[in-house]
PDB file of C-alpha atoms in Angstrom:
ATOM      1  CA  UNK A 236       0.000   0.000   0.000  1.00  0.00           C
ATOM      2  CA  UNK A 237       1.117   3.511  -0.759  1.00  0.00           C
ATOM      3  CA  UNK A 238       0.186   6.508   1.374  1.00  0.00           C
ATOM      4  CA  UNK A 239       0.999   9.813  -0.297  1.00  0.00           C
ATOM      5  CA  UNK A 240       1.120  13.067   1.654  1.00  0.00           C
ATOM      6  CA  UNK A 241      -2.348  13.910   0.334  1.00  0.00           C
ATOM      7  CA  UNK A 242      -3.730  10.492   1.275  1.00  0.00           C
ATOM      8  CA  UNK A 243      -2.325  10.816   4.793  1.00  0.00           C
ATOM      9  CA  UNK A 244      -3.818  14.290   5.145  1.00  0.00           C
ATOM     10  CA  UNK A 245      -7.197  12.958   4.048  1.00  0.00           C
ATOM     11  CA  UNK A 246      -7.327  10.314   6.768  1.00  0.00           C
ATOM     12  CA  UNK A 247      -9.785  10.867   9.594  1.00  0.00           C
ATOM     13  CA  UNK A 248      -7.991  12.700  12.439  1.00  0.00           C
ATOM     14  CA  UNK A 249      -7.782   9.808  14.910  1.00  0.00           C
ATOM     15  CA  UNK A 250      -6.855   7.339  12.177  1.00  0.00           C
ATOM     16  CA  UNK A 251      -4.066   9.647  11.001  1.00  0.00           C
ATOM     17  CA  UNK A 252      -2.824  10.090  14.578  1.00  0.00           C
ATOM     18  CA  UNK A 253      -2.608   6.317  15.144  1.00  0.00           C
ATOM     19  CA  UNK A 254      -0.983   5.783  11.742  1.00  0.00           C
ATOM     20  CA  UNK A 255       1.749   8.410  12.144  1.00  0.00           C
ATOM     21  CA  UNK A 256       2.410   7.532  15.782  1.00  0.00           C
ATOM     22  CA  UNK A 257       2.987   3.891  14.804  1.00  0.00           C
ATOM     23  CA  UNK A 258       5.566   4.669  12.117  1.00  0.00           C
ATOM     24  CA  UNK A 259       8.486   5.169  14.490  1.00  0.00           C
ATOM     25  CA  UNK A 260       8.129   1.635  15.840  1.00  0.00           C
ATOM     26  CA  UNK A 261       8.778   0.363  19.343  1.00  0.00           C
ATOM     27  CA  UNK A 262       9.522   3.101  21.872  1.00  0.00           C
ATOM     28  CA  UNK A 263      10.324   3.075  25.558  1.00  0.00           C
ATOM     29  CA  UNK A 264       7.412   3.581  27.940  1.00  0.00           C
ATOM     30  CA  UNK A 265       8.342   5.875  30.807  1.00  0.00           C
ATOM     31  CA  UNK A 266       6.502   7.579  33.628  1.00  0.00           C
ATOM     32  CA  UNK A 267       7.651  11.134  34.355  1.00  0.00           C
ATOM     33  CA  UNK A 268       7.302  11.997  38.028  1.00  0.00           C
ATOM     34  CA  UNK A 269       7.083  15.631  39.121  1.00  0.00           C
ATOM     35  CA  UNK A 270       5.877  17.732  42.017  1.00  0.00           C
ATOM     36  CA  UNK A 271       5.006  21.417  42.168  1.00  0.00           C
ATOM     37  CA  UNK A 272       6.085  23.843  44.883  1.00  0.00           C
ATOM     38  CA  UNK A 273       2.805  23.269  46.737  1.00  0.00           C
ATOM     39  CA  UNK A 274       3.509  19.538  46.991  1.00  0.00           C
ATOM     40  CA  UNK A 275       1.030  18.362  44.337  1.00  0.00           C
ATOM     41  CA  UNK A 276       2.436  15.260  42.627  1.00  0.00           C
ATOM     42  CA  UNK A 277       2.013  14.501  38.940  1.00  0.00           C
ATOM     43  CA  UNK A 278       2.716  11.424  36.847  1.00  0.00           C
ATOM     44  CA  UNK A 279       2.575  11.215  33.052  1.00  0.00           C
ATOM     45  CA  UNK A 280       3.421   8.472  30.580  1.00  0.00           C
ATOM     46  CA  UNK A 281       5.837   9.552  27.848  1.00  0.00           C
ATOM     47  CA  UNK A 282       7.121   7.516  24.891  1.00  0.00           C
ATOM     48  CA  UNK A 283       9.594  10.078  23.549  1.00  0.00           C
ATOM     49  CA  UNK A 284      12.526   9.698  25.969  1.00  0.00           C
ATOM     50  CA  UNK A 285      15.809   9.647  24.033  1.00  0.00           C
ATOM     51  CA  UNK A 286      19.486   9.242  24.894  1.00  0.00           C
ATOM     52  CA  UNK A 287      21.441  12.438  24.163  1.00  0.00           C
ATOM     53  CA  UNK A 288      24.891  11.627  25.532  1.00  0.00           C
ATOM     54  CA  UNK A 289      26.852   9.666  28.129  1.00  0.00           C
ATOM     55  CA  UNK A 290      29.519  12.227  29.110  1.00  0.00           C
ATOM     56  CA  UNK A 291      27.767  14.021  30.762  1.00  0.00           C
ATOM     57  CA  UNK A 292      24.746  11.700  30.989  1.00  0.00           C
ATOM     58  CA  UNK A 293      21.954  13.588  29.220  1.00  0.00           C
ATOM     59  CA  UNK A 294      18.451  12.541  28.305  1.00  0.00           C
ATOM     60  CA  UNK A 295      15.815  14.313  26.255  1.00  0.00           C
ATOM     61  CA  UNK A 296      12.088  14.016  25.734  1.00  0.00           C
ATOM     62  CA  UNK A 297       9.469  15.719  23.630  1.00  0.00           C
ATOM     63  CA  UNK A 298       6.559  17.367  25.421  1.00  0.00           C
ATOM     64  CA  UNK A 299       3.360  18.255  23.603  1.00  0.00           C
ATOM     65  CA  UNK A 300       2.523  21.895  22.755  1.00  0.00           C
ATOM     66  CA  UNK A 301       1.860  24.065  25.777  1.00  0.00           C
ATOM     67  CA  UNK A 302      -1.416  25.330  24.302  1.00  0.00           C
ATOM     68  CA  UNK A 303      -3.310  23.792  27.236  1.00  0.00           C
ATOM     69  CA  UNK A 304      -2.070  23.213  30.803  1.00  0.00           C
ATOM     70  CA  UNK A 305       0.777  20.688  30.802  1.00  0.00           C
ATOM     71  CA  UNK A 306       1.349  19.905  34.453  1.00  0.00           C
ATOM     72  CA  UNK A 307       4.470  17.816  33.881  1.00  0.00           C
ATOM     73  CA  UNK A 308       6.200  20.493  31.812  1.00  0.00           C
ATOM     74  CA  UNK A 309       5.101  23.266  34.180  1.00  0.00           C
ATOM     75  CA  UNK A 310       6.411  21.377  37.225  1.00  0.00           C
ATOM     76  CA  UNK A 311       9.760  20.697  35.553  1.00  0.00           C
ATOM     77  CA  UNK A 312      10.245  24.367  34.719  1.00  0.00           C
ATOM     78  CA  UNK A 313       9.075  25.417  38.203  1.00  0.00           C
ATOM     79  CA  UNK A 314      11.201  23.027  40.257  1.00  0.00           C
ATOM     80  CA  UNK A 315      14.058  22.041  37.946  1.00  0.00           C
ATOM     81  CA  UNK A 316      13.820  18.322  38.759  1.00  0.00           C
ATOM     82  CA  UNK A 317      11.905  15.238  37.653  1.00  0.00           C
ATOM     83  CA  UNK A 318      12.153  11.461  37.600  1.00  0.00           C
ATOM     84  CA  UNK A 319      11.996   8.977  34.740  1.00  0.00           C
ATOM     85  CA  UNK A 320      10.560   5.580  35.663  1.00  0.00           C
ATOM     86  CA  UNK A 321      10.479   2.730  33.160  1.00  0.00           C
ATOM     87  CA  UNK A 322       7.212   0.858  32.834  1.00  0.00           C
ATOM     88  CA  UNK A 323       7.102  -2.912  33.368  1.00  0.00           C
ATOM     89  CA  UNK A 324       4.373  -5.438  32.621  1.00  0.00           C
ATOM     90  CA  UNK A 325       3.031  -5.298  36.191  1.00  0.00           C
ATOM     91  CA  UNK A 326       2.078  -1.618  35.909  1.00  0.00           C
ATOM     92  CA  UNK A 327       1.506  -0.888  32.215  1.00  0.00           C
ATOM     93  CA  UNK A 328      -2.266  -0.555  32.569  1.00  0.00           C
ATOM     94  CA  UNK A 329      -1.922   1.908  35.437  1.00  0.00           C
ATOM     95  CA  UNK A 330       0.800   3.730  33.508  1.00  0.00           C
ATOM     96  CA  UNK A 331      -1.480   4.077  30.492  1.00  0.00           C
ATOM     97  CA  UNK A 332      -4.229   5.553  32.674  1.00  0.00           C
ATOM     98  CA  UNK A 333      -1.959   8.498  33.577  1.00  0.00           C
ATOM     99  CA  UNK A 334      -2.557   9.835  30.052  1.00  0.00           C
ATOM    100  CA  UNK A 335      -6.100  10.783  31.097  1.00  0.00           C
ATOM    101  CA  UNK A 336      -6.736  14.452  31.881  1.00  0.00           C
ATOM    102  CA  UNK A 337      -6.577  15.019  35.619  1.00  0.00           C
ATOM    103  CA  UNK A 338      -6.814  18.335  37.450  1.00  0.00           C
ATOM    104  CA  UNK A 339      -3.559  19.835  38.716  1.00  0.00           C
ATOM    105  CA  UNK A 340      -4.450  19.053  42.321  1.00  0.00           C
ATOM    106  CA  UNK A 341      -5.500  15.478  41.479  1.00  0.00           C
ATOM    107  CA  UNK A 342      -2.506  13.162  41.644  1.00  0.00           C
ATOM    108  CA  UNK A 343      -2.162  10.460  39.003  1.00  0.00           C
ATOM    109  CA  UNK A 344      -0.352   8.416  41.656  1.00  0.00           C
ATOM    110  CA  UNK A 345      -3.497   8.328  43.772  1.00  0.00           C
ATOM    111  CA  UNK A 346      -5.810   7.903  40.794  1.00  0.00           C
ATOM    112  CA  UNK A 347      -3.972   4.857  39.441  1.00  0.00           C
ATOM    113  CA  UNK A 348      -2.711   3.175  42.601  1.00  0.00           C
ATOM    114  CA  UNK A 349       0.938   3.721  41.738  1.00  0.00           C
ATOM    115  CA  UNK A 350       3.030   4.502  44.804  1.00  0.00           C
ATOM    116  CA  UNK A 351       5.238   7.533  45.351  1.00  0.00           C
ATOM    117  CA  UNK A 352       8.776   6.960  46.544  1.00  0.00           C
ATOM    118  CA  UNK A 353      11.270   9.640  47.594  1.00  0.00           C
ATOM    119  CA  UNK A 354      14.938   8.672  47.453  1.00  0.00           C
ATOM    120  CA  UNK A 355      18.011  10.457  48.817  1.00  0.00           C
ATOM    121  CA  UNK A 356      16.171  13.739  49.422  1.00  0.00           C
ATOM    122  CA  UNK A 357      15.429  14.219  45.723  1.00  0.00           C
ATOM    123  CA  UNK A 358      12.479  16.613  45.441  1.00  0.00           C
ATOM    124  CA  UNK A 359      10.577  14.767  42.697  1.00  0.00           C
ATOM    125  CA  UNK A 360       8.676  11.524  43.299  1.00  0.00           C
ATOM    126  CA  UNK A 361       9.711   8.153  41.890  1.00  0.00           C
ATOM    127  CA  UNK A 362       7.344   5.290  41.079  1.00  0.00           C
ATOM    128  CA  UNK A 363       7.953   2.636  43.728  1.00  0.00           C
ATOM    129  CA  UNK A 364       6.910  -0.225  41.419  1.00  0.00           C
ATOM    130  CA  UNK A 365       9.341   0.752  38.633  1.00  0.00           C
ATOM    131  CA  UNK A 366      12.453  -1.446  38.427  1.00  0.00           C
ATOM    132  CA  UNK A 367      14.599   1.108  36.592  1.00  0.00           C
ATOM    133  CA  UNK A 368      14.267   4.765  37.509  1.00  0.00           C
ATOM    134  CA  UNK A 369      16.471   7.799  37.577  1.00  0.00           C
ATOM    135  CA  UNK A 370      16.602  11.294  39.010  1.00  0.00           C
ATOM    136  CA  UNK A 371      16.976  14.053  36.437  1.00  0.00           C
ATOM    137  CA  UNK A 372      17.963  17.715  36.789  1.00  0.00           C
ATOM    138  CA  UNK A 373      16.466  20.046  34.193  1.00  0.00           C
ATOM    139  CA  UNK A 374      19.141  21.620  31.965  1.00  0.00           C
ATOM    140  CA  UNK A 375      17.249  23.414  29.192  1.00  0.00           C
ATOM    141  CA  UNK A 376      14.309  23.237  26.836  1.00  0.00           C
ATOM    142  CA  UNK A 377      14.126  24.036  23.147  1.00  0.00           C
ATOM    143  CA  UNK A 378      10.851  25.245  21.676  1.00  0.00           C
ATOM    144  CA  UNK A 379      10.307  23.559  18.316  1.00  0.00           C
ATOM    145  CA  UNK A 380       8.488  26.096  16.177  1.00  0.00           C
ATOM    146  CA  UNK A 381       7.668  23.511  13.502  1.00  0.00           C
ATOM    147  CA  UNK A 382       4.872  22.068  15.650  1.00  0.00           C
ATOM    148  CA  UNK A 383       4.960  23.870  18.987  1.00  0.00           C
ATOM    149  CA  UNK A 384       6.420  20.993  21.004  1.00  0.00           C
ATOM    150  CA  UNK A 385       9.158  21.320  23.623  1.00  0.00           C
ATOM    151  CA  UNK A 386      12.411  19.372  23.693  1.00  0.00           C
ATOM    152  CA  UNK A 387      13.237  19.009  27.393  1.00  0.00           C
ATOM    153  CA  UNK A 388      16.862  18.159  28.193  1.00  0.00           C
ATOM    154  CA  UNK A 389      18.023  16.909  31.572  1.00  0.00           C
ATOM    155  CA  UNK A 390      21.109  15.549  33.284  1.00  0.00           C
ATOM    156  CA  UNK A 391      20.877  12.155  34.977  1.00  0.00           C
ATOM    157  CA  UNK A 392      21.828  12.512  38.640  1.00  0.00           C
ATOM    158  CA  UNK A 393      21.041   9.128  40.249  1.00  0.00           C
ATOM    159  CA  UNK A 394      20.003   5.746  38.849  1.00  0.00           C
ATOM    160  CA  UNK A 395      18.142   3.010  40.726  1.00  0.00           C
ATOM    161  CA  UNK A 396      17.919  -0.391  39.037  1.00  0.00           C
ATOM    162  CA  UNK A 397      17.202  -3.956  40.063  1.00  0.00           C
ATOM    163  CA  UNK A 398      20.460  -5.871  40.421  1.00  0.00           C
ATOM    164  CA  UNK A 399      19.193  -8.580  38.049  1.00  0.00           C
ATOM    165  CA  UNK A 400      19.399  -6.181  35.092  1.00  0.00           C
ATOM    166  CA  UNK A 401      23.008  -5.044  35.509  1.00  0.00           C
ATOM    167  CA  UNK A 402      25.654  -6.961  33.581  1.00  0.00           C
ATOM    168  CA  UNK A 403      29.393  -6.868  34.228  1.00  0.00           C
ATOM    169  CA  UNK A 404      30.144  -4.486  31.342  1.00  0.00           C
ATOM    170  CA  UNK A 405      27.504  -1.960  32.424  1.00  0.00           C
ATOM    171  CA  UNK A 406      24.871  -3.133  29.955  1.00  0.00           C
ATOM    172  CA  UNK A 407      21.322  -3.144  31.313  1.00  0.00           C
ATOM    173  CA  UNK A 408      19.279  -6.187  30.357  1.00  0.00           C
ATOM    174  CA  UNK A 409      15.811  -4.669  30.208  1.00  0.00           C
ATOM    175  CA  UNK A 410      14.208  -8.005  29.443  1.00  0.00           C
ATOM    176  CA  UNK A 411      15.369  -9.262  32.851  1.00  0.00           C
ATOM    177  CA  UNK A 412      13.241  -6.609  34.581  1.00  0.00           C
ATOM    178  CA  UNK A 413      10.238  -7.069  32.299  1.00  0.00           C
ATOM    179  CA  UNK A 414      10.377  -3.602  30.746  1.00  0.00           C
ATOM    180  CA  UNK A 415       7.644  -2.955  28.193  1.00  0.00           C
ATOM    181  CA  UNK A 416       7.702  -1.003  24.954  1.00  0.00           C
ATOM    182  CA  UNK A 417       4.893   0.972  23.339  1.00  0.00           C
ATOM    183  CA  UNK A 418       3.859   1.499  19.736  1.00  0.00           C
ATOM    184  CA  UNK A 419       1.454   4.165  18.673  1.00  0.00           C
ATOM    185  CA  UNK A 420      -0.579   5.567  21.534  1.00  0.00           C
ATOM    186  CA  UNK A 421      -1.956   2.475  23.192  1.00  0.00           C
ATOM    187  CA  UNK A 422      -0.218  -0.779  22.214  1.00  0.00           C
ATOM    188  CA  UNK A 423       2.153  -2.297  24.787  1.00  0.00           C
ATOM    189  CA  UNK A 424       4.692  -5.055  24.166  1.00  0.00           C
ATOM    190  CA  UNK A 425       7.240  -7.176  25.966  1.00  0.00           C
ATOM    191  CA  UNK A 426      10.597  -7.741  24.277  1.00  0.00           C
ATOM    192  CA  UNK A 427      12.590 -10.837  23.403  1.00  0.00           C
ATOM    193  CA  UNK A 428      16.302 -10.293  22.853  1.00  0.00           C
ATOM    194  CA  UNK A 429      17.746 -11.802  19.685  1.00  0.00           C
ATOM    195  CA  UNK A 430      21.426 -11.388  20.527  1.00  0.00           C
ATOM    196  CA  UNK A 431      24.150  -9.002  21.650  1.00  0.00           C
ATOM    197  CA  UNK A 432      26.565  -8.429  18.809  1.00  0.00           C
ATOM    198  CA  UNK A 433      30.276  -7.528  19.111  1.00  0.00           C
ATOM    199  CA  UNK A 434      31.481  -3.981  18.430  1.00  0.00           C
ATOM    200  CA  UNK A 435      31.351  -3.463  14.649  1.00  0.00           C
ATOM    201  CA  UNK A 436      34.750  -2.954  13.021  1.00  0.00           C
ATOM    202  CA  UNK A 437      35.672  -2.486   9.393  1.00  0.00           C
TER     203      UNK A 437
END
């Protein structure tokens, strides 16, 4: 099948959204934990977390346009800290529910039954049930004028991971901790590793 630009544009809005969102394939499912200065906690599922560099350890994510209240983005800008918590198969349904629209003073933690966890005096909440989570300090954001989204860049400060995932060379075996991936907006998957290949040389 061939989908031209015109054919894509002619698709019904929700059909087009599912179609385009599925094109980029399997993505990591992460819960972003934040808290405002009044102590209101917020939790939002994000599938756009990307590695930006290891030295220093930087991570980025795309946040939707700030045309309506975006509590996660607002809390990050306000406090300068947030957590990234990978989703596993035990909590993927609760994680998905965080994409619903809740009021700013209504915590997604409470609404979904996910538990807050505060570690080493970090001011943003972690998800207790996540098996790989990290504390992030906000560095900068870039407004993308092409579609109004925000590229949020942060520095990884602390990492908490189940011992079963860590291999001797530093590699994290995400399959060992049952991490799930997401395609499109609502399809969740577990992964099966094919192999680890040696460093490619010419």
